Amino acid sequence: MITLGKLTKVKDLRKIWNSEARDFTPWLAQEENLEILSNEIGLDIELIETEAKIGSFNTDILAKDTYSDDIIIIENQLEQTDHDHLGKIITYASGHNANTIIWIVKDVREEHRQAIDWLNEHTDKDLNIFLIKIELWKIDDSSIAPKFNIISSPNNWTKTVKSSQSPRNNITDLKLTQLDYWTKFFEYLDNNDTPFNPRKPQPRHWYDLPIGNSLCHISLTMNSRKNALFNYIYIDNDKELFDYLSSQKDEIEKEMGITLDWKRLNNKKASIIEIKHDNIDPLNEENWDRMIKIHIGDAEKFYFTFKDRVKEYMNKK
């Protein structure tokens, strides 16, 4: 007979983190803990500074998204939400010109949840606000583990469609079809076990995924003119990284089980390492399930083959 442990919630967060500034913020700022938060909300958060100055105030954590370089502010409150901190997150976001606000709290008042929901609904796609409840759990006598529970988050679909329908964007039927496909792709990522944090779908022919640093990323594309999918590692302005990787070409292709197209692109800043799939009409919805399998398959091959190699390159520099 299987014996299961008892899951117990640690109610008093102050027993672990007595002070937000001296204990919780330094703990959260550690790379492994920011990674836990990143995995929960679908961003790749990299620390810039703790207690970052903005006028006479200090922002608990100033960070960025490693893929987009968008600015993130994190405000910590090991108590119930209050008006003071709601005002602070808006002040800090304005002062740092942040794209993402993350408000981490012990408990949430309903009126503050409604306020964050309202802000997410009425601001444009360039501002995203997460209200997150931090909890601590243990199994029997195990170590205590943190759990981030998202209480309020951006409505990606609503914001993207709202932006797309704005007259200045001149949205076309093609762009709406692309949006529909990447939304379905986004939902697959969100509902399945993959190494990727889902990113907002946009009405365009590509969808980018992070690989763990800002030197390069995975780009998945759909080309309706050529009836093809082009998936690649995109290296931004670092020919030395391309050369480092291409020196391992045979080993990499053997590991991936596929021949890659290595394009150094000497006359351009970027370089790419590409996989091409022909004879697929991306505008035909009957092909979308197959396309998702191809995009996910290529993305995972790129991720598991290149991530550590890129990290090794960074450590050698």
Tab-separated table of N, CA, C and O in Angstrom, residues 190-238:
chain	number	residue	atom	x	y	z
A	190	ASP	N	1.456	26.586	-22.725
A	190	ASP	CA	0.941	26.859	-21.385
A	190	ASP	C	0.370	25.605	-20.725
A	190	ASP	O	0.368	25.497	-19.496
A	191	ASN	N	-0.084	24.656	-21.533
A	191	ASN	CA	-0.767	23.476	-20.997
A	191	ASN	C	0.062	22.198	-21.032
A	191	ASN	O	-0.419	21.138	-20.627
A	192	ASN	N	1.291	22.285	-21.521
A	192	ASN	CA	2.123	21.090	-21.635
A	192	ASN	C	3.491	21.317	-21.005
A	192	ASN	O	3.909	22.453	-20.782
A	193	ASP	N	4.171	20.223	-20.740
A	193	ASP	CA	5.477	20.266	-20.075
A	193	ASP	C	6.564	20.524	-21.107
A	193	ASP	O	6.980	19.622	-21.840
A	194	THR	N	7.000	21.758	-21.210
A	194	THR	CA	8.092	22.136	-22.104
A	194	THR	C	9.076	22.989	-21.305
A	194	THR	O	8.737	23.487	-20.225
A	195	PRO	N	10.281	23.208	-21.810
A	195	PRO	CA	11.241	24.046	-21.069
A	195	PRO	C	11.020	25.540	-21.250
A	195	PRO	O	11.813	26.340	-20.781
A	196	PHE	N	9.924	25.908	-21.913
A	196	PHE	CA	9.739	27.310	-22.284
A	196	PHE	C	8.670	28.004	-21.465
A	196	PHE	O	7.651	27.409	-21.119
A	197	ASN	N	8.909	29.281	-21.186
A	197	ASN	CA	7.904	30.141	-20.592
A	197	ASN	C	7.122	30.793	-21.729
A	197	ASN	O	7.698	31.509	-22.544
A	198	PRO	N	5.812	30.568	-21.807
A	198	PRO	CA	5.036	31.118	-22.927
A	198	PRO	C	5.103	32.635	-22.973
A	198	PRO	O	5.088	33.307	-21.945
A	199	ARG	N	5.162	33.161	-24.191
A	199	ARG	CA	5.169	34.603	-24.396
A	199	ARG	C	3.915	35.021	-25.151
A	199	ARG	O	3.312	34.228	-25.870
A	200	LYS	N	3.539	36.273	-24.992
A	200	LYS	CA	2.309	36.757	-25.601
A	200	LYS	C	2.319	36.525	-27.105
A	200	LYS	O	3.279	36.883	-27.787
A	201	PRO	N	1.241	35.962	-27.653
A	201	PRO	CA	1.149	35.845	-29.109
A	201	PRO	C	0.935	37.215	-29.736
A	201	PRO	O	0.269	38.077	-29.167
A	202	GLN	N	1.531	37.398	-30.899
A	202	GLN	CA	1.402	38.655	-31.629
A	202	GLN	C	1.004	38.361	-33.071
A	202	GLN	O	1.273	37.290	-33.596
A	203	PRO	N	0.350	39.311	-33.756
A	203	PRO	CA	-0.044	39.104	-35.152
A	203	PRO	C	1.138	39.313	-36.116
A	203	PRO	O	1.260	40.348	-36.761
A	204	ARG	N	2.016	38.325	-36.184
A	204	ARG	CA	3.193	38.406	-37.046
A	204	ARG	C	3.620	37.003	-37.430
A	204	ARG	O	3.082	36.031	-36.916
A	205	HIS	N	4.598	36.900	-38.309
A	205	HIS	CA	4.933	35.585	-38.856
A	205	HIS	C	5.959	34.827	-38.013
A	205	HIS	O	6.322	33.708	-38.369
A	206	TRP	N	6.400	35.387	-36.903
A	206	TRP	CA	7.383	34.694	-36.072
A	206	TRP	C	6.972	34.712	-34.611
A	206	TRP	O	6.153	35.514	-34.176
A	207	TYR	N	7.602	33.779	-33.862
A	207	TYR	CA	7.388	33.677	-32.407
A	207	TYR	C	8.731	33.322	-31.797
A	207	TYR	O	9.348	32.323	-32.175
A	208	ASP	N	9.217	34.155	-30.886
A	208	ASP	CA	10.538	33.963	-30.299
A	208	ASP	C	10.454	33.313	-28.929
A	208	ASP	O	9.537	33.588	-28.149
A	209	LEU	N	11.451	32.475	-28.637
A	209	LEU	CA	11.548	31.801	-27.350
A	209	LEU	C	12.955	32.010	-26.785
A	209	LEU	O	13.938	31.972	-27.537
A	210	PRO	N	13.072	32.229	-25.491
A	210	PRO	CA	14.391	32.454	-24.890
A	210	PRO	C	15.173	31.158	-24.747
A	210	PRO	O	14.605	30.065	-24.689
A	211	ILE	N	16.486	31.312	-24.672
A	211	ILE	CA	17.346	30.149	-24.477
A	211	ILE	C	18.168	30.298	-23.204
A	211	ILE	O	19.067	29.507	-22.930
A	212	GLY	N	17.865	31.340	-22.415
A	212	GLY	CA	18.513	31.478	-21.116
A	212	GLY	C	19.489	32.626	-21.001
A	212	GLY	O	20.075	32.838	-19.941
A	213	ASN	N	19.698	33.387	-22.072
A	213	ASN	CA	20.583	34.553	-22.024
A	213	ASN	C	20.211	35.492	-23.162
A	213	ASN	O	19.380	35.156	-24.009
A	214	SER	N	20.840	36.651	-23.163
A	214	SER	CA	20.477	37.672	-24.151
A	214	SER	C	21.334	37.622	-25.417
A	214	SER	O	21.135	38.426	-26.327
A	215	LEU	N	22.281	36.698	-25.515
A	215	LEU	CA	23.147	36.629	-26.692
A	215	LEU	C	22.440	36.070	-27.909
A	215	LEU	O	22.766	36.413	-29.048
A	216	CYS	N	21.484	35.184	-27.670
A	216	CYS	CA	20.775	34.576	-28.783
A	216	CYS	C	19.420	34.086	-28.295
A	216	CYS	O	19.164	34.025	-27.095
A	217	HIS	N	18.573	33.721	-29.241
A	217	HIS	CA	17.270	33.161	-28.890
A	217	HIS	C	16.807	32.241	-30.010
A	217	HIS	O	17.412	32.178	-31.083
A	218	ILE	N	15.729	31.529	-29.743
A	218	ILE	CA	15.114	30.648	-30.736
A	218	ILE	C	14.009	31.425	-31.427
A	218	ILE	O	13.188	32.073	-30.777
A	219	SER	N	13.990	31.372	-32.748
A	219	SER	CA	12.935	32.035	-33.502
A	219	SER	C	12.217	31.002	-34.369
A	219	SER	O	12.847	30.272	-35.136
A	220	LEU	N	10.899	30.929	-34.212
A	220	LEU	CA	10.058	30.022	-34.989
A	220	LEU	C	9.251	30.857	-35.979
A	220	LEU	O	8.674	31.881	-35.599
A	221	THR	N	9.204	30.456	-37.237
A	221	THR	CA	8.527	31.273	-38.234
A	221	THR	C	7.579	30.450	-39.094
A	221	THR	O	7.674	29.218	-39.160
A	222	MET	N	6.659	31.168	-39.736
A	222	MET	CA	5.754	30.587	-40.718
A	222	MET	C	5.767	31.488	-41.946
A	222	MET	O	5.532	32.689	-41.848
A	223	ASN	N	6.077	30.915	-43.122
A	223	ASN	CA	6.206	31.703	-44.344
A	223	ASN	C	5.121	31.275	-45.324
A	223	ASN	O	5.201	30.209	-45.938
A	224	SER	N	4.088	32.105	-45.468
A	224	SER	CA	2.953	31.747	-46.322
A	224	SER	C	3.279	31.905	-47.805
A	224	SER	O	2.640	31.279	-48.653
A	225	ARG	N	4.257	32.722	-48.154
A	225	ARG	CA	4.636	32.872	-49.560
A	225	ARG	C	5.383	31.646	-50.071
A	225	ARG	O	5.199	31.214	-51.208
A	226	LYS	N	6.221	31.087	-49.221
A	226	LYS	CA	7.021	29.930	-49.624
A	226	LYS	C	6.437	28.612	-49.130
A	226	LYS	O	7.017	27.546	-49.391
A	227	ASN	N	5.291	28.674	-48.421
A	227	ASN	CA	4.692	27.471	-47.842
A	227	ASN	C	5.746	26.655	-47.094
A	227	ASN	O	5.992	25.475	-47.377
A	228	ALA	N	6.362	27.299	-46.126
A	228	ALA	CA	7.457	26.662	-45.386
A	228	ALA	C	7.524	27.205	-43.971
A	228	ALA	O	6.997	28.291	-43.663
A	229	LEU	N	8.185	26.440	-43.106
A	229	LEU	CA	8.525	26.882	-41.766
A	229	LEU	C	10.034	27.018	-41.682
A	229	LEU	O	10.769	26.114	-42.109
A	230	PHE	N	10.517	28.131	-41.164
A	230	PHE	CA	11.939	28.353	-40.947
A	230	PHE	C	12.147	28.557	-39.447
A	230	PHE	O	11.670	29.534	-38.873
A	231	ASN	N	12.867	27.653	-38.810
A	231	ASN	CA	13.132	27.735	-37.376
A	231	ASN	C	14.631	27.833	-37.163
A	231	ASN	O	15.395	27.098	-37.805
A	232	TYR	N	15.053	28.723	-36.283
A	232	TYR	CA	16.497	28.921	-36.172
A	232	TYR	C	16.927	29.493	-34.828
A	232	TYR	O	16.134	30.051	-34.082
A	233	ILE	N	18.207	29.311	-34.577
A	233	ILE	CA	18.888	30.038	-33.504
A	233	ILE	C	19.301	31.386	-34.086
A	233	ILE	O	19.987	31.452	-35.106
A	234	TYR	N	18.863	32.456	-33.449
A	234	TYR	CA	19.178	33.801	-33.905
A	234	TYR	C	20.238	34.394	-32.983
A	234	TYR	O	19.993	34.578	-31.785
A	235	ILE	N	21.410	34.662	-33.520
A	235	ILE	CA	22.519	35.227	-32.747
A	235	ILE	C	22.643	36.699	-33.101
A	235	ILE	O	22.898	37.044	-34.263
A	236	ASP	N	22.474	37.551	-32.141
A	236	ASP	CA	22.437	38.986	-32.390
A	236	ASP	C	23.817	39.609	-32.203
A	236	ASP	O	24.290	39.784	-31.079
A	237	ASN	N	24.469	39.902	-33.326
A	237	ASN	CA	25.698	40.703	-33.307
A	237	ASN	C	26.822	40.080	-32.478
A	237	ASN	O	27.441	40.739	-31.639
A	238	ASP	N	27.090	38.790	-32.719
A	238	ASP	CA	28.188	38.118	-32.014
A	238	ASP	C	28.747	37.018	-32.915
A	238	ASP	O	28.400	35.846	-32.778
